[in-house]
Coordinates of C-alpha atoms and ligand atoms in Angstrom, one line a residue:
M1 CA 0.0 0.0 0.0
N2 CA 1.4 3.4 -0.8
Q3 CA 1.7 6.1 1.8
T4 CA -1.1 8.3 0.6
L5 CA -3.5 5.3 0.6
S6 CA -2.5 4.2 4.1
E7 CA -2.9 7.7 5.4
I8 CA -6.3 8.2 3.9
S9 CA -7.4 4.8 4.9
T10 CA -6.4 5.5 8.5
K11 CA -8.2 8.9 8.5
S12 CA -11.2 7.4 6.9
K13 CA -11.5 4.8 9.7
Q14 CA -11.1 7.4 12.4
I15 CA -13.8 9.6 10.8
A16 CA -16.2 6.6 10.5
A17 CA -15.5 5.7 14.2
K18 CA -16.3 9.3 15.2
I19 CA -19.5 9.4 13.1
E20 CA -20.6 6.1 14.7
A21 CA -19.8 7.3 18.2
S22 CA -21.7 10.6 17.8
A23 CA -24.6 8.9 16.2
K24 CA -24.9 6.4 19.0
A25 CA -24.5 9.1 21.6
S26 CA -27.5 10.8 20.3
G27 CA -29.5 7.7 19.8
R28 CA -29.2 7.6 16.0
N29 CA -28.3 4.9 13.6
P30 CA -24.8 5.6 12.1
H31 CA -26.1 4.2 8.8
D32 CA -28.5 7.1 8.5
I33 CA -25.5 9.5 8.1
T34 CA -23.7 9.9 4.8
L35 CA -20.1 11.0 4.8
V36 CA -19.5 13.2 1.8
A37 CA -15.8 13.3 1.0
V38 CA -15.0 16.8 -0.1
S39 CA -12.4 16.4 -2.8
K40 CA -12.2 20.1 -4.0
R41 CA -8.6 21.3 -4.4
Q42 CA -7.1 17.9 -3.7
P43 CA -4.6 16.2 -5.9
M44 CA -5.8 13.3 -8.0
E45 CA -3.5 11.0 -6.1
R46 CA -5.4 11.6 -2.9
I47 CA -8.8 11.3 -4.6
D48 CA -7.7 7.9 -6.1
A49 CA -6.6 6.8 -2.6
A50 CA -10.0 7.7 -1.1
W51 CA -11.6 5.8 -3.9
A52 CA -9.3 2.8 -3.2
A53 CA -10.2 3.1 0.5
G54 CA -13.8 2.5 -0.5
H55 CA -15.3 6.0 -0.6
R56 CA -18.1 6.5 -3.2
V57 CA -19.7 9.7 -2.1
F58 CA -17.8 12.9 -2.9
G59 CA -18.4 16.7 -2.8
E60 CA -17.1 19.4 -5.1
N61 CA -17.8 23.1 -4.9
Q62 CA -16.8 24.2 -8.4
M63 CA -18.0 23.0 -11.8
V64 CA -14.8 23.0 -13.9
E65 CA -12.8 21.3 -11.2
A66 CA -15.5 18.8 -10.5
E67 CA -15.5 17.8 -14.2
Q68 CA -11.7 17.5 -14.1
H69 CA -11.9 15.2 -11.1
W70 CA -15.0 13.1 -12.0
Q71 CA -16.0 13.3 -15.7
Q72 CA -13.8 10.4 -16.6
K73 CA -15.4 8.1 -14.0
R74 CA -18.8 9.2 -15.2
T75 CA -17.8 8.3 -18.8
D76 CA -16.5 5.0 -17.6
G77 CA -19.8 4.3 -16.0
E78 CA -18.5 3.9 -12.4
A79 CA -21.0 3.9 -9.6
F80 CA -20.6 6.8 -7.2
Q81 CA -22.5 9.8 -5.9
L82 CA -21.4 13.4 -6.5
H83 CA -22.7 16.4 -4.5
L84 CA -22.4 20.0 -5.6
I85 CA -21.7 22.0 -2.4
G86 CA -20.7 25.3 -3.9
H87 CA -22.6 28.1 -5.6
L88 CA -23.9 27.3 -9.1
Q89 CA -24.4 29.9 -11.8
S90 CA -27.6 29.5 -13.8
N91 CA -25.8 29.2 -17.1
K92 CA -24.0 26.0 -15.9
A93 CA -27.2 24.3 -14.8
V94 CA -27.2 21.8 -17.7
R95 CA -23.6 20.8 -17.1
A96 CA -24.4 20.5 -13.3
V97 CA -27.4 18.2 -13.7
Q98 CA -25.3 16.0 -16.0
L99 CA -22.5 15.6 -13.5
F100 CA -24.0 15.8 -10.1
D101 CA -26.4 13.5 -8.3
V102 CA -27.2 15.9 -5.5
I103 CA -27.2 19.7 -5.8
E104 CA -27.0 21.1 -2.3
T105 CA -26.9 24.8 -3.1
L106 CA -30.1 26.0 -4.6
D107 CA -30.1 29.6 -3.6
S108 CA -32.3 31.6 -6.0
L109 CA -35.5 31.3 -8.0
K110 CA -33.5 32.1 -11.2
L111 CA -31.3 29.1 -10.5
A112 CA -34.4 27.0 -9.7
K113 CA -35.9 27.8 -13.1
A114 CA -32.6 27.1 -14.9
L115 CA -32.3 23.7 -13.1
D116 CA -35.9 22.9 -13.9
A117 CA -35.2 23.6 -17.6
A118 CA -32.0 21.6 -17.5
L119 CA -33.8 18.6 -15.9
Q120 CA -36.4 18.6 -18.6
K121 CA -33.8 19.0 -21.3
T122 CA -31.4 16.2 -20.1
G123 CA -34.0 13.9 -18.4
T124 CA -31.8 13.7 -15.3
N125 CA -33.2 13.9 -11.8
P126 CA -30.7 15.1 -9.2
E127 CA -31.7 15.6 -5.6
V128 CA -32.0 19.2 -4.7
L129 CA -31.3 20.9 -1.3
V130 CA -31.7 24.6 -0.5
Q131 CA -28.7 26.4 1.0
V132 CA -29.8 28.5 3.9
N133 CA -27.7 31.5 5.0
T134 CA -28.3 30.8 8.7
G135 CA -25.8 33.5 9.7
E136 CA -27.4 36.1 7.3
E137 CA -23.9 36.9 6.1
P138 CA -23.9 39.4 3.2
Q139 CA -20.9 37.7 1.4
K140 CA -22.4 34.2 1.6
H141 CA -24.9 32.6 -0.8
G142 CA -28.1 31.0 0.5
I143 CA -31.7 31.9 1.3
H144 CA -32.2 33.9 4.5
P145 CA -34.1 31.9 7.1
K146 CA -37.0 34.3 7.1
K147 CA -37.4 34.1 3.4
L148 CA -37.3 30.3 3.2
P149 CA -41.1 29.7 3.4
T150 CA -41.8 32.0 0.5
F151 CA -38.8 30.7 -1.5
L152 CA -40.0 27.1 -1.1
E153 CA -43.5 28.1 -2.2
Q154 CA -42.0 29.9 -5.3
V155 CA -39.9 26.9 -6.3
A156 CA -43.0 24.6 -5.9
A157 CA -45.2 27.0 -7.9
N158 CA -42.7 27.7 -10.8
T159 CA -40.8 24.4 -11.2
Q160 CA -41.1 20.7 -11.0
I161 CA -38.1 20.5 -8.6
K162 CA -38.8 18.6 -5.4
V163 CA -36.6 20.1 -2.7
T164 CA -35.7 17.3 -0.2
G165 CA -33.6 19.1 2.3
L166 CA -31.5 22.0 3.5
M167 CA -27.8 22.8 3.7
C168 CA -25.8 25.4 5.7
L169 CA -22.4 26.7 6.3
P170 CA -22.1 28.4 9.7
P171 CA -20.2 31.7 10.1
Q172 CA -16.6 31.4 11.1
G173 CA -16.0 31.8 14.7
Q174 CA -19.6 31.3 15.9
E175 CA -20.9 28.3 17.8
P176 CA -22.0 26.0 14.9
G177 CA -24.6 24.2 17.1
L178 CA -26.8 27.3 17.0
H179 CA -26.9 27.2 13.2
F180 CA -27.4 23.5 13.0
A181 CA -30.3 23.7 15.4
L182 CA -31.9 26.5 13.3
L183 CA -31.4 24.4 10.1
A184 CA -32.9 21.4 11.8
K185 CA -35.9 23.4 13.0
L186 CA -36.5 24.9 9.5
A187 CA -36.3 21.5 7.9
A188 CA -38.7 19.9 10.3
R189 CA -41.1 22.8 9.8
H190 CA -41.2 22.2 6.1
N191 CA -41.1 18.3 6.2
L192 CA -37.7 18.2 4.6
P193 CA -35.9 14.9 5.5
K194 CA -32.3 15.8 4.4
L195 CA -29.9 18.0 6.4
S196 CA -26.4 18.6 5.1
M197 CA -24.4 20.2 7.8
G198 CA -21.0 19.8 9.5
M199 CA -17.5 19.9 8.1
S200 CA -14.1 18.7 9.4
G201 CA -14.2 20.9 12.5
D202 CA -17.8 20.3 13.6
Y203 CA -19.3 17.2 12.0
E204 CA -19.8 15.5 15.3
T205 CA -21.8 18.4 16.6
A206 CA -23.8 18.4 13.4
I207 CA -24.7 14.7 13.9
R208 CA -26.0 15.5 17.4
F209 CA -28.3 18.1 15.8
G210 CA -29.6 15.7 13.2
A211 CA -27.3 15.9 10.1
S212 CA -28.2 13.3 7.5
S213 CA -25.0 14.1 5.7
V214 CA -21.7 15.6 6.7
R215 CA -19.2 17.2 4.3
V216 CA -15.6 16.4 5.3
G217 CA -12.6 17.5 3.3
S218 CA -9.3 18.3 5.1
S219 CA -9.8 15.8 7.9
L220 CA -9.9 13.0 5.4
F221 CA -7.7 14.2 2.5
G222 CA -5.3 16.5 4.3
E223 CA -4.8 20.3 3.7
R224 CA -6.1 21.6 0.4
Q225 CA -4.0 23.2 -2.3
S226 CA -4.6 26.9 -2.9
R227 CA -6.4 27.9 -6.1
Ligands
LIG1 C1 -14.7 23.0 1.5 C2 -16.0 22.7 2.0 C3 -16.2 21.7 3.0 C4 -15.1 20.8 3.6 O1 -14.4 21.6 4.6 P1 -13.4 20.9 5.5 O2 -13.3 21.9 6.7 O3 -12.1 20.8 4.8 O4 -13.9 19.6 6.0 C5 -17.5 21.5 3.4 N1 -18.6 22.2 2.9 C6 -18.4 23.1 2.0 C7 -19.6 23.9 1.5 C8 -17.1 23.4 1.5 O5 -17.0 24.4 0.6

């Protein structure tokens, strides 16, 4: 086994053990929690190692890079699940629905309409989550919590998209649990089963607050390359 593979295998087992422990501590079934391995800005060698270690669910935040990392495996017909966890521009909707199985970052009606058209054009059917800007940060994408009910109504009225869940990215330096609790409350209020929350630093907390998937990058792969 090469060194990258043994390092990533070790980290993978550690993360799985922590997911299991936090699930059990909150009376949850560990199998109800999906680990999304965030491969953005990671060298292909590490991505291959994660694949060899058995990972089949990955997250990317940028369209072009996601294609570089994953298009070949799609073409080869490999079985895996790819989540888009970064902002999507409406003009890339067709490419996005062809590559991704889950789009976690619906954040405008314009994008919802573009995705709807893309789905009808391509016949694909990715799962869609709404990104909620729980910290109401001006520089961050996502629907403000107060605007979520109206936004969900507009998506339902104007598109055939079935939103299945919510995603958030808590503000730096704030207690993430408050944001996870808010996201869980909003999801419950709208009967949305999927909750994407928690990253390397706080996924155990997110699981306690009900995360159905956690997005873990650097803890699994190591530090990212700068763009
Ligand atoms: C990069 C990224 C992650 C992974 O972050 P780590 O701290 O490396 O685990 C998770 N979610 C989103 C939206 C990201 O952009």
